[in-house]
Short mmCIF file of C-alpha atoms in Angstrom, two decimals:
data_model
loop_
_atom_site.label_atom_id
_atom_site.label_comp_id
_atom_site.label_asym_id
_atom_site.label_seq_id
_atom_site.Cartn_x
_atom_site.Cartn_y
_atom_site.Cartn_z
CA UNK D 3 130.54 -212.42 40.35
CA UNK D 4 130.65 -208.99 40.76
CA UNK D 5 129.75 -206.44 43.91
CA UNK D 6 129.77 -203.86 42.02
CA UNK D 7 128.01 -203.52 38.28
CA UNK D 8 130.31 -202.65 35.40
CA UNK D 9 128.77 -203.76 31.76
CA UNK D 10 131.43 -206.01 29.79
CA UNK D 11 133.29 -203.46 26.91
CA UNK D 12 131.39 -200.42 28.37
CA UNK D 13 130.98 -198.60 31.83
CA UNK D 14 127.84 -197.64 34.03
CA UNK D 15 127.41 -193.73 33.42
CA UNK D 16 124.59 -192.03 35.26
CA UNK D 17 121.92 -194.30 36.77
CA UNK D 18 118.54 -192.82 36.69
CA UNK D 19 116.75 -195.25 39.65
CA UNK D 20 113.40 -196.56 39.38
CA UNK D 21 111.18 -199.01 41.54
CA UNK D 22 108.30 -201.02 40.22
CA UNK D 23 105.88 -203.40 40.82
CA UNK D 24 108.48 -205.12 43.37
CA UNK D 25 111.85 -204.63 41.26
CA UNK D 26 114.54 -202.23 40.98
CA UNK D 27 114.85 -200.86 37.33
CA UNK D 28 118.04 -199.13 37.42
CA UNK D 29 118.52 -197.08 34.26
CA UNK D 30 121.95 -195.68 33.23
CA UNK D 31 123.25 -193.77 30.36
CA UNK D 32 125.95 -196.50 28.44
CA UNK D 33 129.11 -195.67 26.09
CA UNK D 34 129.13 -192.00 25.97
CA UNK D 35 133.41 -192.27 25.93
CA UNK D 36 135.60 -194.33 23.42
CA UNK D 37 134.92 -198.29 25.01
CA UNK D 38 136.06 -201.20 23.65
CA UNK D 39 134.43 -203.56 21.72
CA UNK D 40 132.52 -203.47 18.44
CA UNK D 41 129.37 -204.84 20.61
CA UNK D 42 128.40 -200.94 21.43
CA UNK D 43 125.44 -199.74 22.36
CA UNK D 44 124.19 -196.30 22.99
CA UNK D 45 121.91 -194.51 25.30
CA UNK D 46 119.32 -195.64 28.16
CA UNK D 47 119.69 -199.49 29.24
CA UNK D 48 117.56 -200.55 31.65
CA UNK D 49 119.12 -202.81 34.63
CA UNK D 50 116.52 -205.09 36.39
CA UNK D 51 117.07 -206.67 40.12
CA UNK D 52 115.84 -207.68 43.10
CA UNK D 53 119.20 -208.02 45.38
CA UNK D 54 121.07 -205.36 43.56
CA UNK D 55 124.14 -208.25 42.97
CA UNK D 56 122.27 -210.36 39.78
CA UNK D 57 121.01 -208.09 37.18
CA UNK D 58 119.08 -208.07 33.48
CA UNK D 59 119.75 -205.55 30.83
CA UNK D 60 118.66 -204.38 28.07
CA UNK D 61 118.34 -201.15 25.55
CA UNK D 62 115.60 -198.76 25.98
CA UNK D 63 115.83 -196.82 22.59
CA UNK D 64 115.98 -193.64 24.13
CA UNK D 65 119.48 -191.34 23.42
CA UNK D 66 119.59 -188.95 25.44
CA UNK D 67 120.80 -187.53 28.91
CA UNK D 68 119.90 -187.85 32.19
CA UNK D 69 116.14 -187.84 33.42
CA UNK D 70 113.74 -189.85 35.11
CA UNK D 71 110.91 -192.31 35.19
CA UNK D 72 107.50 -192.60 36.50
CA UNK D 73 104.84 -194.17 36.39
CA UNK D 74 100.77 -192.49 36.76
CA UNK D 75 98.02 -193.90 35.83
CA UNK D 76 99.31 -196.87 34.20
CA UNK D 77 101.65 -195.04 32.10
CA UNK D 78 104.95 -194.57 32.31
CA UNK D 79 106.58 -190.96 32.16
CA UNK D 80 110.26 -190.79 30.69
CA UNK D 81 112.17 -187.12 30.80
CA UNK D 82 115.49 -186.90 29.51
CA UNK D 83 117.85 -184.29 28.34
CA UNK D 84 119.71 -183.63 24.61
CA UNK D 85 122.37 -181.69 24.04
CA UNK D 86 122.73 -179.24 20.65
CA UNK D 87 126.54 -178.21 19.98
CA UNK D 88 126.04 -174.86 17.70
CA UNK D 89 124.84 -172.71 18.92
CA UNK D 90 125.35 -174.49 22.49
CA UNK D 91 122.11 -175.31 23.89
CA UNK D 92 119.90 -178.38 25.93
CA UNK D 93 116.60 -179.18 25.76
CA UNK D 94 114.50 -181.48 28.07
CA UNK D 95 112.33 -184.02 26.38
CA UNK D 96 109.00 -185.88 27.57
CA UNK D 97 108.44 -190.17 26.45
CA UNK D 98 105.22 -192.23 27.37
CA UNK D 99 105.13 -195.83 27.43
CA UNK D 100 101.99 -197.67 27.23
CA UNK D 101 102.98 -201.13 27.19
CA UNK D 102 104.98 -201.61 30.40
CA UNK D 103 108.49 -199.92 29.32
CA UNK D 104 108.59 -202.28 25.95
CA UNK D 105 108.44 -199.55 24.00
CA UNK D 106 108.56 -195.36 24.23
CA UNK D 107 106.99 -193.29 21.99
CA UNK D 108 109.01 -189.54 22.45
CA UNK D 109 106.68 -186.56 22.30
CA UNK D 110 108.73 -183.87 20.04
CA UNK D 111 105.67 -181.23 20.66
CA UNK D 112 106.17 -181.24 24.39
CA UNK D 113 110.00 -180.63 24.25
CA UNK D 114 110.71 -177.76 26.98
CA UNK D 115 113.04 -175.08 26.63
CA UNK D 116 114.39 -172.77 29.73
CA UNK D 117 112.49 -169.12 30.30
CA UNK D 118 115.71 -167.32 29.05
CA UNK D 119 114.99 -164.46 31.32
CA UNK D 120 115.53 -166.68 34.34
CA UNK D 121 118.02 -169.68 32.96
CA UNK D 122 120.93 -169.67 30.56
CA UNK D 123 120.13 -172.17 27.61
CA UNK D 124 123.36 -173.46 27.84
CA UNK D 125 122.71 -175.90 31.28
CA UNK D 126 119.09 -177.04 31.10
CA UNK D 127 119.27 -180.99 31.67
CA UNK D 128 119.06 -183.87 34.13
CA UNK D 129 114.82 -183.38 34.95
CA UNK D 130 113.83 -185.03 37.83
CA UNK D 131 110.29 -184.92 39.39
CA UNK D 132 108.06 -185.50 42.31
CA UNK D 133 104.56 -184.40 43.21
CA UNK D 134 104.20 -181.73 45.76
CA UNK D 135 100.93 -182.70 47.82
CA UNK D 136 101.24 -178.77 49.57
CA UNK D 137 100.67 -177.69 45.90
CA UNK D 138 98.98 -180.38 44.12
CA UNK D 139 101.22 -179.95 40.91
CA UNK D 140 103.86 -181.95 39.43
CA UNK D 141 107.38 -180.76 40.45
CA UNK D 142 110.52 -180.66 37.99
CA UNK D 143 113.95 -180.09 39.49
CA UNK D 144 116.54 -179.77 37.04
CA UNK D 145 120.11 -179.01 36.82
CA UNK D 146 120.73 -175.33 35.39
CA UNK D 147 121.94 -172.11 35.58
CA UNK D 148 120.29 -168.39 36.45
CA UNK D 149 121.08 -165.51 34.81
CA UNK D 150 123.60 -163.85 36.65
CA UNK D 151 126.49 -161.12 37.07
CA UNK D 152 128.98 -163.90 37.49
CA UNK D 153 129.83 -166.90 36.54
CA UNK D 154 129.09 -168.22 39.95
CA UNK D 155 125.43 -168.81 38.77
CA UNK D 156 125.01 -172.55 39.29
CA UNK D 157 121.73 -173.86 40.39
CA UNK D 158 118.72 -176.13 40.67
CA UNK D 159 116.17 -175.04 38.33
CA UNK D 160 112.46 -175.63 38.70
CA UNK D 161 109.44 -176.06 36.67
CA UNK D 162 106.08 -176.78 37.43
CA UNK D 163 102.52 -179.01 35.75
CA UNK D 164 99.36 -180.08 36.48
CA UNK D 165 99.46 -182.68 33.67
CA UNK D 166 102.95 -183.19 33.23
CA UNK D 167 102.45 -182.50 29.45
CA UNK D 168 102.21 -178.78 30.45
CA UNK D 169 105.34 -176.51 32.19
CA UNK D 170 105.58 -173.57 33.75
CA UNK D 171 109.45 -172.00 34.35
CA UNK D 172 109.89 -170.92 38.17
CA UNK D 173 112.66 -169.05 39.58
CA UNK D 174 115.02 -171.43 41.23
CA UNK D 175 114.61 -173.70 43.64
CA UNK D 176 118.40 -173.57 45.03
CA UNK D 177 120.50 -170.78 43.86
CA UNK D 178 123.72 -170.13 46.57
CA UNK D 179 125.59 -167.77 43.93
CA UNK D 180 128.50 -169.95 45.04
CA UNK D 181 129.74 -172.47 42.10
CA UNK D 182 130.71 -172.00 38.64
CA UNK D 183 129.01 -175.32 37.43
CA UNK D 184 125.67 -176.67 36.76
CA UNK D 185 123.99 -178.68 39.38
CA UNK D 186 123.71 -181.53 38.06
CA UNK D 187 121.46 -184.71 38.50
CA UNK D 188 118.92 -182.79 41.28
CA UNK D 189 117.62 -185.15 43.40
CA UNK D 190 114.48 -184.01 45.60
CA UNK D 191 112.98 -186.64 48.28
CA UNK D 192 111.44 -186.59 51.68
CA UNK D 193 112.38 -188.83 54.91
CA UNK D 194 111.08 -188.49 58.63
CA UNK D 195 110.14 -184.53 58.90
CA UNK D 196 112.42 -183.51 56.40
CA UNK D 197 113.36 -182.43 52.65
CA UNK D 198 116.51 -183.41 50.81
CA UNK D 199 118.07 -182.02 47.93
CA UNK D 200 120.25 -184.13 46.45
CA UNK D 201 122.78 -183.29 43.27
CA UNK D 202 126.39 -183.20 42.16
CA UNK D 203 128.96 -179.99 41.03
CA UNK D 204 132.54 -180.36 39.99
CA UNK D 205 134.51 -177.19 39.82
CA UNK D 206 134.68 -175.44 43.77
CA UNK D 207 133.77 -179.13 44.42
CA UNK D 208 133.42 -182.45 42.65
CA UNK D 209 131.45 -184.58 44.85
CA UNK D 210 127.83 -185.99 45.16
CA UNK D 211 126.26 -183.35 48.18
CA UNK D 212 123.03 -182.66 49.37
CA UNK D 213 121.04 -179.94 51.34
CA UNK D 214 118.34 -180.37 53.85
CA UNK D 215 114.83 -178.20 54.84
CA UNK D 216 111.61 -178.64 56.83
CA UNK D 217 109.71 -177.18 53.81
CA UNK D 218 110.29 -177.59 49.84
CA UNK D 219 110.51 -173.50 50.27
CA UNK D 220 113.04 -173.79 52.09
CA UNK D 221 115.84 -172.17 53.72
CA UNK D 222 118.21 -175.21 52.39
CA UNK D 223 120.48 -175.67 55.41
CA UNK D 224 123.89 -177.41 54.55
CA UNK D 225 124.88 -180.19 57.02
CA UNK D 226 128.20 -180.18 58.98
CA UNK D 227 129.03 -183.09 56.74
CA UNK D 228 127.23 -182.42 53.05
CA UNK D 229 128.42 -185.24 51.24
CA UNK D 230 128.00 -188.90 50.66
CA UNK D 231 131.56 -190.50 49.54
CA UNK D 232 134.44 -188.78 47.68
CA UNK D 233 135.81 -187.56 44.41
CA UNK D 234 135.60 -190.83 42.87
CA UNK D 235 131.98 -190.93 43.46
CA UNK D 236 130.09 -189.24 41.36
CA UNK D 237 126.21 -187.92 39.59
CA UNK D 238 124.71 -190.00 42.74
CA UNK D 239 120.55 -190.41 42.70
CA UNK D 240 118.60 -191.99 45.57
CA UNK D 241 115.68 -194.55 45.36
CA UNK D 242 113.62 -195.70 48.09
CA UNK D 243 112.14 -199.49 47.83
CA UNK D 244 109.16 -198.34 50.61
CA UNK D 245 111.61 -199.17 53.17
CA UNK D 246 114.93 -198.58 52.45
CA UNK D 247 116.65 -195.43 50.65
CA UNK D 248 119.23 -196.36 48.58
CA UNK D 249 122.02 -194.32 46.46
CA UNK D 250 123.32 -194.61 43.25
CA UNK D 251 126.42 -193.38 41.59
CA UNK D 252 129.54 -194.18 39.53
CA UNK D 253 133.04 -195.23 40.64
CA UNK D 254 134.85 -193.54 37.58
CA UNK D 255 137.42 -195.77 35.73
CA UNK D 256 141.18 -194.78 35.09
CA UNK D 257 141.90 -196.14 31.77
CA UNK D 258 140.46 -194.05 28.97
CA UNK D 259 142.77 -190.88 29.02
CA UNK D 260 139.40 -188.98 27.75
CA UNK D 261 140.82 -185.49 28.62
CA UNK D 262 144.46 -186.00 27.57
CA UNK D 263 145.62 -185.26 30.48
CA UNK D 264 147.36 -188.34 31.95
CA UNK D 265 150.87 -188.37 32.62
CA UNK D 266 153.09 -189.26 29.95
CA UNK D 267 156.34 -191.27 31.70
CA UNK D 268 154.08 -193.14 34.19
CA UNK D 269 153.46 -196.86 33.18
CA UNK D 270 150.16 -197.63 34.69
CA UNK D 271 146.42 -196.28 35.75
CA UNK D 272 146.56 -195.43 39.31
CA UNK D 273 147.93 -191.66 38.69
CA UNK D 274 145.53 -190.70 35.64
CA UNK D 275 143.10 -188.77 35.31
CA UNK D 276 139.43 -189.97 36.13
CA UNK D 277 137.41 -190.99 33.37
CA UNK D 278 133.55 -190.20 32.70
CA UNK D 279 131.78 -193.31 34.14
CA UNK D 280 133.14 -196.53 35.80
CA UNK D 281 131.75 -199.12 38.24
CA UNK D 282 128.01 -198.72 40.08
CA UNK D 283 128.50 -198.32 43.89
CA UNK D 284 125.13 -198.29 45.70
CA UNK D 285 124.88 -196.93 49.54
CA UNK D 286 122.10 -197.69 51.78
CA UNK D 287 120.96 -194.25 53.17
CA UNK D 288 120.03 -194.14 56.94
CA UNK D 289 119.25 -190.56 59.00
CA UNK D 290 120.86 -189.24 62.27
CA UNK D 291 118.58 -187.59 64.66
CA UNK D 292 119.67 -184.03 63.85
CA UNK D 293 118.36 -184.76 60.22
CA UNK D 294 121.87 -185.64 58.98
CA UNK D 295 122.30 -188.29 56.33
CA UNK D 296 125.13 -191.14 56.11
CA UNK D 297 125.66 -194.31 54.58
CA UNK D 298 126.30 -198.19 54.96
CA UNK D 299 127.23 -200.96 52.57
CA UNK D 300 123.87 -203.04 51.44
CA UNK D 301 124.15 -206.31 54.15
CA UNK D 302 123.98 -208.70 50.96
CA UNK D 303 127.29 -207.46 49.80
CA UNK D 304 129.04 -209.81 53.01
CA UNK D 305 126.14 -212.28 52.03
CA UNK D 306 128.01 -213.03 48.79
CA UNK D 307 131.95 -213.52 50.82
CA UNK D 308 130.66 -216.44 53.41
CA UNK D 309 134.27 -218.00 53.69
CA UNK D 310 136.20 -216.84 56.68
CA UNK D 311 139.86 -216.94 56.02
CA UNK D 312 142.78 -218.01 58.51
CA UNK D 313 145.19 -214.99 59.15
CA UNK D 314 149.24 -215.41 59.18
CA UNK D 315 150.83 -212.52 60.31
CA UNK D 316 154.45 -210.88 60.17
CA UNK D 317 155.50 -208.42 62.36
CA UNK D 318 157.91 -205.64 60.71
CA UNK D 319 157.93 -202.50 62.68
CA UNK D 320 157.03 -202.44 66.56
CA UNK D 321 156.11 -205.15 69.29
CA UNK D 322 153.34 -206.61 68.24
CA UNK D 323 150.62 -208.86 70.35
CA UNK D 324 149.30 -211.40 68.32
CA UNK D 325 146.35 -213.58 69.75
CA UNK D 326 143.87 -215.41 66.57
CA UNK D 327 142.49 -211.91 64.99
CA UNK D 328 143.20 -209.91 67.50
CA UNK D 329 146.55 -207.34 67.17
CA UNK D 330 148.06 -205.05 69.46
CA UNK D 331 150.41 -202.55 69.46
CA UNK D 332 152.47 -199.32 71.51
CA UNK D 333 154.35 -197.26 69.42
CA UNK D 334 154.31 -193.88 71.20
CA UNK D 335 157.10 -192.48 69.21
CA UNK D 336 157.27 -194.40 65.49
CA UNK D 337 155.47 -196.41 62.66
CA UNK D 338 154.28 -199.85 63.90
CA UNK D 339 153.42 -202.18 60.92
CA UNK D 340 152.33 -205.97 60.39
CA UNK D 341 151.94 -207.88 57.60
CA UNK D 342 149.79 -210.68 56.46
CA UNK D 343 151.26 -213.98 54.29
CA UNK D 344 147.93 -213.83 53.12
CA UNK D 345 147.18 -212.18 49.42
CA UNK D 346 144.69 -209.84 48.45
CA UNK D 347 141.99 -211.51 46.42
CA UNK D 348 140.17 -210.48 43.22
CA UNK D 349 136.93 -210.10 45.16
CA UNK D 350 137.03 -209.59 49.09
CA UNK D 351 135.80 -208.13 52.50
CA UNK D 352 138.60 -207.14 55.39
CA UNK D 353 137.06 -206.70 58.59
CA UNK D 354 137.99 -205.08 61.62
CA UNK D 355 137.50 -202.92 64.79
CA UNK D 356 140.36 -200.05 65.72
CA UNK D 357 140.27 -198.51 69.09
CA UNK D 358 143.07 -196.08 69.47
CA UNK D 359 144.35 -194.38 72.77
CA UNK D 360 144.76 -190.78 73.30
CA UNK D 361 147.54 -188.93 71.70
CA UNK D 362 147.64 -191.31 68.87
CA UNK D 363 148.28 -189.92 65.10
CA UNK D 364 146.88 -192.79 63.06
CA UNK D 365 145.92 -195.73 62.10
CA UNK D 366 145.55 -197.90 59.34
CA UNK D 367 145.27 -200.59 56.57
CA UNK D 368 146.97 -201.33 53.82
CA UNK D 369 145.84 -203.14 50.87
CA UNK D 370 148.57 -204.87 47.74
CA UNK D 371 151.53 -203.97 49.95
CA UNK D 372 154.65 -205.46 49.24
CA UNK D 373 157.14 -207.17 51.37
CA UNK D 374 159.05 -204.55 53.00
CA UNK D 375 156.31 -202.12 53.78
CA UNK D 376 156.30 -198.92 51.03
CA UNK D 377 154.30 -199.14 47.65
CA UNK D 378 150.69 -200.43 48.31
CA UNK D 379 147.23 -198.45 48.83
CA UNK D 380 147.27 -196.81 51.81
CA UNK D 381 144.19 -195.95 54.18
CA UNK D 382 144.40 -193.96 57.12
CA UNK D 383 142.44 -193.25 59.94
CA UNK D 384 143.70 -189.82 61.27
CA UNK D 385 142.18 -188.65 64.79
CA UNK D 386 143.88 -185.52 64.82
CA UNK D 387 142.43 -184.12 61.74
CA UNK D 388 139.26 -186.04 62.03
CA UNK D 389 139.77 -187.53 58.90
CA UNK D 390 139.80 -190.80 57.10
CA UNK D 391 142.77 -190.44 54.37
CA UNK D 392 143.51 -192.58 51.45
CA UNK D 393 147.15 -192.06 49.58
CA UNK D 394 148.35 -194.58 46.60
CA UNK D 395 151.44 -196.31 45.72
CA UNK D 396 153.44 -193.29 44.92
CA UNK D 397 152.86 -190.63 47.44
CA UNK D 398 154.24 -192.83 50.30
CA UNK D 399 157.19 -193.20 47.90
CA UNK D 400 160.24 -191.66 47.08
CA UNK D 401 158.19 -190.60 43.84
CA UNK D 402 155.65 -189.08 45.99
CA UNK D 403 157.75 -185.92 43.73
CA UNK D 404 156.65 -186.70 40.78
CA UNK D 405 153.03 -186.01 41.20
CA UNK D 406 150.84 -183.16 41.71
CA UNK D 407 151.63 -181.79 45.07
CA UNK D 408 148.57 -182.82 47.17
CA UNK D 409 148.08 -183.12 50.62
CA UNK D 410 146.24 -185.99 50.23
CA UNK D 411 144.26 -187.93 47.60
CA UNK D 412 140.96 -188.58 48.89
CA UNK D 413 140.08 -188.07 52.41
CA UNK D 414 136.47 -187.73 54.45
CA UNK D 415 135.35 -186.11 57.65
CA UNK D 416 134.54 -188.93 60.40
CA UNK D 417 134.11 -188.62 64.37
CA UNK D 418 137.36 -190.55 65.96
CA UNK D 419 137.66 -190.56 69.61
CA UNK D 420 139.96 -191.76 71.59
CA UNK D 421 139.04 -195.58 73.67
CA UNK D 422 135.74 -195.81 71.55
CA UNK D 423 135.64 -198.74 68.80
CA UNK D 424 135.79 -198.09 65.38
CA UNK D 425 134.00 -200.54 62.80
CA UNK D 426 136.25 -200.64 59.41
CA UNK D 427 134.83 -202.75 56.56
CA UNK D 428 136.68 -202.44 53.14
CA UNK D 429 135.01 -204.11 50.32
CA UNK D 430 137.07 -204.92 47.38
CA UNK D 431 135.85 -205.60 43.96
CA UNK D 432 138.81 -205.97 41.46
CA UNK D 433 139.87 -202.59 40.36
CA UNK D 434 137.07 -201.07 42.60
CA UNK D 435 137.21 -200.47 46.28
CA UNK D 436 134.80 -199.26 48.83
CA UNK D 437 135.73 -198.78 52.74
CA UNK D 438 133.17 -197.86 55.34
CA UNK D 439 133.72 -196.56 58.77
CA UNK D 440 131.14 -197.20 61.21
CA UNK D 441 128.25 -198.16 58.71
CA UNK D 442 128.15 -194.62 58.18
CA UNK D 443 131.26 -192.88 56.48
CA UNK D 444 131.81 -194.18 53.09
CA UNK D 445 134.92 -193.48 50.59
CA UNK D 446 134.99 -195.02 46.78
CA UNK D 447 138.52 -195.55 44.97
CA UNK D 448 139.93 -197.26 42.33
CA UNK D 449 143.62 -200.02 42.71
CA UNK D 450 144.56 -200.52 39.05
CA UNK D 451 148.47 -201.23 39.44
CA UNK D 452 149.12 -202.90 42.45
CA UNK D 453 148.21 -207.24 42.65
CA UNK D 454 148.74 -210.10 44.60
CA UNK D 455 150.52 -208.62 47.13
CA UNK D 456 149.55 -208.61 50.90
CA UNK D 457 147.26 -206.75 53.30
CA UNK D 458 149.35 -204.76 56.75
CA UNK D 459 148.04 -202.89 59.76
CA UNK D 460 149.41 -199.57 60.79
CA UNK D 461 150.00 -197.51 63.84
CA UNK D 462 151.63 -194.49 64.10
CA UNK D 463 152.74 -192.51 66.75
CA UNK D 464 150.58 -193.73 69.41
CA UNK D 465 148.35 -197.28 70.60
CA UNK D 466 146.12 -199.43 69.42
CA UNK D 467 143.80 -202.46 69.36
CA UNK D 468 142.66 -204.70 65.84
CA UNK D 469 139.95 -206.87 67.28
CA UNK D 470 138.14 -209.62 65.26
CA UNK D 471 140.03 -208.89 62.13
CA UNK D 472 138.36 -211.16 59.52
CA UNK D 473 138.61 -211.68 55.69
CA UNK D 474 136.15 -212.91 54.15
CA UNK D 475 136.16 -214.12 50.70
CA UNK D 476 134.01 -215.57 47.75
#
């Protein structure tokens, strides 16, 4: 069982979400790298579910790139995007179904090109569209860029229909002038008083973000914190059920080399590049009251890890206070560490709740670490910097040399303050692992290298307090 979805010999590229008549139909684009396996297949599949843990698939027919569905009148809309290599150009295409999604017939007359005096032809993909009640048109975001001085021209393109058959080009709906790359997979949805523009970039930034307004017109404000998880997180679309809003992305996989650019002497996957596609990770969406989005885990992702686990701990580093799943520890001036006898399964949830006193540096968890405390996946909660930090095997190591020279490897903002409990919940799916901080902060990695090996607690510089510390299991 898995918690997150990755096909057998393939791996879940973009999902284009879709709800109907009381079921999820999640569609992704499948095996657009090298996989393995002579059982390939190409293009659209459509995932069905109810409890986004047991899913159907199947092949839609369609090859193409990124889009979405609808459905008026009884028949369903498909828009997708194709991709022509000489000269370089995309082109957005329109699909009907008339037979609930058996079958889609493509409509080659209604293919629609960008108004070259506003758009370069070269980005023109990913349609996505909603109907604008103010307006009473159709609305199609999609992700492109404007003709421009610089380079710096990415931006969310729109177009607009009566009939959806028919499209008018429209200057831009976003256009900041700030990033060198497409916008890709626009997102546009409304929750509680307020707009959301949704989409990813990947060269000042490579990271699902979004911007918020009180009017489709506009201004887009950008949030203190603009994104949903990290850099392995990635071409994220939302979905709402009627109740809940959901998110949709791709934890990308290590293993391909697709860009040639993995490092030669280094024997395994935790230090390559990332590949194009990987592992679904869904968030549930919830709003703060200034507007402000974050995200939890979906609550039937601990439904499927019922068995509580006993704990046997090891102290290495520091006094530590001991009592069932509780921990405690002072280290004003040093690294404080504990170890479990207990290893890290194939499919888990570690629980806990950190409070920290004042002055303290950080704290943390580590995951596959071995006996005497050094190579293991490291994740740090860092009040000074306001920070949650992940580093791997290797840059807590003497080898830390041989890699690029970063600061960190993936890190996001979160609020830490000092005597106030923090909720920690690390969900670990094989390869793929997924740690939220206070149902509201996530950040999506991938552990290729590192197995059976143990779980530790960390404190450094400073105090704290590991109440109810639980693992939970299949």
């Amino acid at each position: 069982m898995k918690l997150f979805y990755t096909p057998d010999h393939a791996r879940v590229g973009d999902v284009i979400p879709f709800y109907d008549e009381g079921q999820f139909k999640l569609f992704y684009l499948k095996n657009w790298n090298p996989y393995f396996g002579e059982d390939a297949t190409y293009g659209w599949h459509m995932l069905t579910t109810q409890d986004h843990i047991h899913f159907e698939e199947k092949p839609t027919g369609i090859m193409g790139g990124t889009g979405c569905v609808l459905r008026v009148d009884g028949i369903y809309h498909l828009f997708y995007c194709t991709f022509q290599r000489e000269p370089q150009r995309q082109f957005v295409h329109h699909a009907i179904s008339e037979d609930g999604m058996k079958t889609w017939k493509d409509l080659p007359e209604e293919t629609l090109l960008p108004d070259e005096s506003i758009y370069v032809p070269t980005d023109w993909r990913d349609p996505h569209i909603i109907w604008n009640e103010e307006e009473q048109c159709w609305w199609m975001v999609l992700c492109a860029q404007a003709v421009g001085e610089t380079k710096r021209r990415g931006c969310v393109g729109l177009c607009k229909s009566t009939d959806l058959h028919h499209w008018t080009c429209c200057q831009p709906l976003y256009a900041p002038d700030s990033c060198m790359s497409a916008y890709e997979c626009p997102d546009l949805f409304y929750m509680n008083g307020w707009w959301y523009l949704v989409y990813s970039q990947f060269t000042d930034r490579f990271a699902t973000i979004y911007r918020m307004s009180k009017s489709l017109n506009g201004p887009w404000i950008r949030p203190r914190v603009d994104s949903f998880d990290g850099r392995a997180y990635y071409a994220a679309k939302t979905l709402s059920d009627g109740e809940n809003r959901y998110i949709y992305g791709w934890c990308p996989s290590r293993t391909q080399n697709s860009y040639k650019f993995n490092p030669g002497s280094y024997p395994g996957y935790d230090y390559n590049t990332y590949d194009w596609g990987g592992s679904m990770v869904v968030h549930k969406i919830h709003q703060h009251e200034d507007g402000s989005l974050g995200v939890s885990p979906l609550p039937i992702l601990k439904e499927q890890l019922p068995t509580r686990n006993r704990w046997k701990w090891q102290p290495l580093n520091g006094e530590w206070k001991v009592e069932d799943n509780n921990l405690s520890v002072s280290s004003p001036y040093g690294y404080a560490d504990i170890i479990t006898r207990n290893e890290v399964p194939e499919t888990a949830l570690l629980e806990t709740t950190v409070t920290f006193q004042p002055g303290t540096d950080r704290v943390g968890i580590a995951l596959q670490v071995d006996e005497d405390f050094t190579k293991g996946y490291y994740f740090y909660l860092e009040p000074n910097r306001q920070r949650l930090h992940y580093r791997g095997p290797l840059t807590v190591h003497e080898q830390g040399g041989w890699t690029f020279p970063y600061d960190v490897e993936l890190e996001r903002p979160v609020n830490l303050k000092a005597g106030e409990p923090c909720h920690v919940q690390i969900y670990i799916d094989s390869t793929v692992v997924v740690i939220y901080v206070n149902g509201d902060v996530a950040l999506s990695t991938r552990a290729y290298d590192l197995h059976s090996r143990k779980f530790g607690l960390i404190v450094s510089d400073g105090e704290a307090e590991f109440r109810d510390t639980q693992l939970y299991t299949l």
